[in-house]
């Protein structure tokens, strides 16, 4: 779906659903000035076009015993990229993997309960190349995609 295919009502629907995906579509429609059937049709179209790829819950990692977050940068060689990706996929504490250009090849987001667990993960990842680890002190809320970016 191309950005220019979204009108202001589509963008308003996307903003509302990012705020609360459990919001009834009748409430979404009231907020943006559409009937529930019209809102439902637009949501269906956004889903079919791939603009909405799914719905989910936001979890508090610290409340679930995973109070330590780290960002790990990995610099490797081309032959290690696919083996590294397979290893990252098998590591449950690695919750995000970003392949990058530039000096580093990967940026990983890791959640662990203890420094010892982080040490074990860093040691495992280091077999693929140079590792730089940074502890996250605090994260700001993720911004939704809305008018400022899409409009």
Tab-separated table of C-alpha atoms in Angstrom:
chain	number	residue	atom	x	y	z
A	1	UNK	CA	0.000	0.000	0.000
A	2	UNK	CA	1.406	3.349	-0.993
A	3	UNK	CA	1.438	6.225	1.461
A	4	UNK	CA	-0.491	8.437	-0.927
A	5	UNK	CA	-3.350	5.895	-0.988
A	6	UNK	CA	-4.167	6.772	2.621
A	7	UNK	CA	-6.624	9.583	3.210
A	8	UNK	CA	-7.092	11.481	6.470
A	9	UNK	CA	-9.798	9.034	7.639
A	10	UNK	CA	-7.545	6.009	7.046
A	11	UNK	CA	-4.762	7.734	8.968
A	12	UNK	CA	-7.163	8.592	11.811
A	13	UNK	CA	-8.255	4.943	11.975
A	14	UNK	CA	-4.624	3.807	12.119
A	15	UNK	CA	-3.875	6.296	14.904
A	16	UNK	CA	-6.894	5.152	16.949
A	17	UNK	CA	-6.086	1.454	16.569
A	18	UNK	CA	-2.443	2.038	17.536
A	19	UNK	CA	-3.666	3.811	20.662
A	20	UNK	CA	-5.993	0.930	21.567
A	21	UNK	CA	-6.499	-1.975	19.156
A	22	UNK	CA	-9.336	-3.286	21.347
A	23	UNK	CA	-11.367	-0.120	20.821
A	24	UNK	CA	-14.724	-1.055	19.294
A	25	UNK	CA	-14.983	0.034	15.672
A	26	UNK	CA	-18.147	1.922	16.562
A	27	UNK	CA	-16.028	4.090	18.911
A	28	UNK	CA	-13.325	4.518	16.255
A	29	UNK	CA	-16.043	5.650	13.842
A	30	UNK	CA	-17.478	8.116	16.365
A	31	UNK	CA	-14.026	9.624	16.877
A	32	UNK	CA	-13.446	10.215	13.185
A	33	UNK	CA	-17.003	10.919	12.036
A	34	UNK	CA	-17.866	7.670	10.240
A	35	UNK	CA	-20.543	5.055	10.787
A	36	UNK	CA	-19.530	1.683	12.214
A	37	UNK	CA	-20.120	-0.122	8.875
A	38	UNK	CA	-18.025	2.460	6.976
A	39	UNK	CA	-15.271	2.179	9.589
A	40	UNK	CA	-15.377	-1.626	9.424
A	41	UNK	CA	-15.053	-1.528	5.638
A	42	UNK	CA	-12.053	0.802	5.829
A	43	UNK	CA	-10.360	-1.369	8.481
A	44	UNK	CA	-10.951	-4.457	6.341
A	45	UNK	CA	-9.437	-2.689	3.324
A	46	UNK	CA	-6.417	-1.552	5.402
A	47	UNK	CA	-5.912	-5.150	6.569
A	48	UNK	CA	-6.222	-6.561	3.036
A	49	UNK	CA	-3.690	-4.052	1.686
A	50	UNK	CA	-1.234	-4.879	4.466
A	51	UNK	CA	-1.279	-1.484	6.191
A	52	UNK	CA	-2.548	-3.294	9.302
A	53	UNK	CA	-0.447	-6.422	9.655
A	54	UNK	CA	-1.898	-7.661	12.949
A	55	UNK	CA	-3.082	-6.867	16.439
A	56	UNK	CA	-1.433	-7.605	19.762
A	57	UNK	CA	-0.925	-6.759	23.415
A	58	UNK	CA	1.866	-4.556	24.789
A	59	UNK	CA	3.604	-6.388	27.614
A	60	UNK	CA	5.709	-4.997	30.463
A	61	UNK	CA	8.942	-6.994	30.322
A	62	UNK	CA	10.072	-5.879	33.807
A	63	UNK	CA	6.767	-6.999	35.334
A	64	UNK	CA	7.360	-10.384	33.705
A	65	UNK	CA	10.817	-10.767	35.265
A	66	UNK	CA	12.843	-9.475	32.313
A	67	UNK	CA	14.059	-6.223	33.831
A	68	UNK	CA	17.327	-5.837	31.950
A	69	UNK	CA	17.371	-4.686	28.323
A	70	UNK	CA	20.479	-4.482	26.192
A	71	UNK	CA	21.238	-3.353	22.676
A	72	UNK	CA	23.910	-5.499	21.059
A	73	UNK	CA	25.724	-4.516	17.885
A	74	UNK	CA	27.470	-7.277	15.947
A	75	UNK	CA	30.135	-6.880	13.285
A	76	UNK	CA	30.691	-10.048	11.286
A	77	UNK	CA	31.776	-11.317	7.883
A	78	UNK	CA	29.443	-12.120	5.006
A	79	UNK	CA	29.788	-15.899	5.435
A	80	UNK	CA	28.500	-15.621	9.026
A	81	UNK	CA	25.321	-13.658	8.245
A	82	UNK	CA	22.983	-16.599	7.634
A	83	UNK	CA	24.351	-18.730	10.512
A	84	UNK	CA	24.033	-15.690	12.798
A	85	UNK	CA	20.420	-15.096	11.729
A	86	UNK	CA	19.570	-18.747	12.460
A	87	UNK	CA	21.238	-18.528	15.878
A	88	UNK	CA	19.422	-15.290	16.753
A	89	UNK	CA	16.099	-16.896	15.782
A	90	UNK	CA	16.804	-19.739	18.220
A	91	UNK	CA	17.596	-17.382	21.125
A	92	UNK	CA	14.346	-16.446	22.913
A	93	UNK	CA	15.945	-13.498	24.740
A	94	UNK	CA	16.793	-11.843	21.403
A	95	UNK	CA	13.482	-10.133	20.693
A	96	UNK	CA	14.493	-7.886	17.769
A	97	UNK	CA	17.036	-8.345	15.003
A	98	UNK	CA	17.922	-5.580	12.570
A	99	UNK	CA	20.356	-6.188	9.699
A	100	UNK	CA	22.182	-2.959	8.947
A	101	UNK	CA	24.543	-1.250	6.585
A	102	UNK	CA	27.673	0.444	7.863
A	103	UNK	CA	30.322	-0.838	10.222
A	104	UNK	CA	27.986	-3.130	12.192
A	105	UNK	CA	25.999	-5.901	10.517
A	106	UNK	CA	23.299	-6.418	13.165
A	107	UNK	CA	21.571	-4.547	15.944
A	108	UNK	CA	19.845	-6.817	18.463
A	109	UNK	CA	17.438	-5.985	21.254
A	110	UNK	CA	17.767	-8.424	24.149
A	111	UNK	CA	15.679	-8.888	27.309
A	112	UNK	CA	17.122	-10.830	30.265
A	113	UNK	CA	16.423	-11.262	33.973
A	114	UNK	CA	20.049	-11.082	35.172
A	115	UNK	CA	23.511	-9.865	34.170
A	116	UNK	CA	24.658	-13.500	34.112
A	117	UNK	CA	22.071	-14.310	31.450
A	118	UNK	CA	23.248	-11.331	29.395
A	119	UNK	CA	26.841	-12.532	29.711
A	120	UNK	CA	25.864	-15.952	28.378
A	121	UNK	CA	24.044	-14.404	25.410
A	122	UNK	CA	26.952	-12.066	24.596
A	123	UNK	CA	29.374	-15.011	24.735
A	124	UNK	CA	27.161	-17.006	22.361
A	125	UNK	CA	26.809	-14.113	19.915
A	126	UNK	CA	30.538	-13.292	20.006
A	127	UNK	CA	31.335	-16.428	17.989
A	128	UNK	CA	30.033	-14.531	14.952
A	129	UNK	CA	32.313	-11.508	15.348
A	130	UNK	CA	32.926	-8.331	17.308
A	131	UNK	CA	30.189	-7.479	19.801
A	132	UNK	CA	29.362	-4.126	21.398
A	133	UNK	CA	26.820	-4.244	24.218
A	134	UNK	CA	24.947	-1.299	25.723
A	135	UNK	CA	22.557	-1.521	28.667
A	136	UNK	CA	19.313	0.381	28.260
A	137	UNK	CA	18.638	2.652	31.237
A	138	UNK	CA	15.158	3.695	30.138
A	139	UNK	CA	13.042	3.568	27.005
A	140	UNK	CA	10.683	6.263	25.835
A	141	UNK	CA	7.305	5.190	24.448
A	142	UNK	CA	7.346	4.080	20.829
A	143	UNK	CA	5.683	6.623	18.553
A	144	UNK	CA	2.793	5.455	16.436
A	145	UNK	CA	2.617	6.050	12.708
A	146	UNK	CA	0.232	8.915	12.174
A	147	UNK	CA	-0.529	12.234	10.485
A	148	UNK	CA	2.895	13.711	11.175
A	149	UNK	CA	4.606	10.922	9.254
A	150	UNK	CA	1.931	9.720	6.837
A	151	UNK	CA	-0.111	12.852	6.155
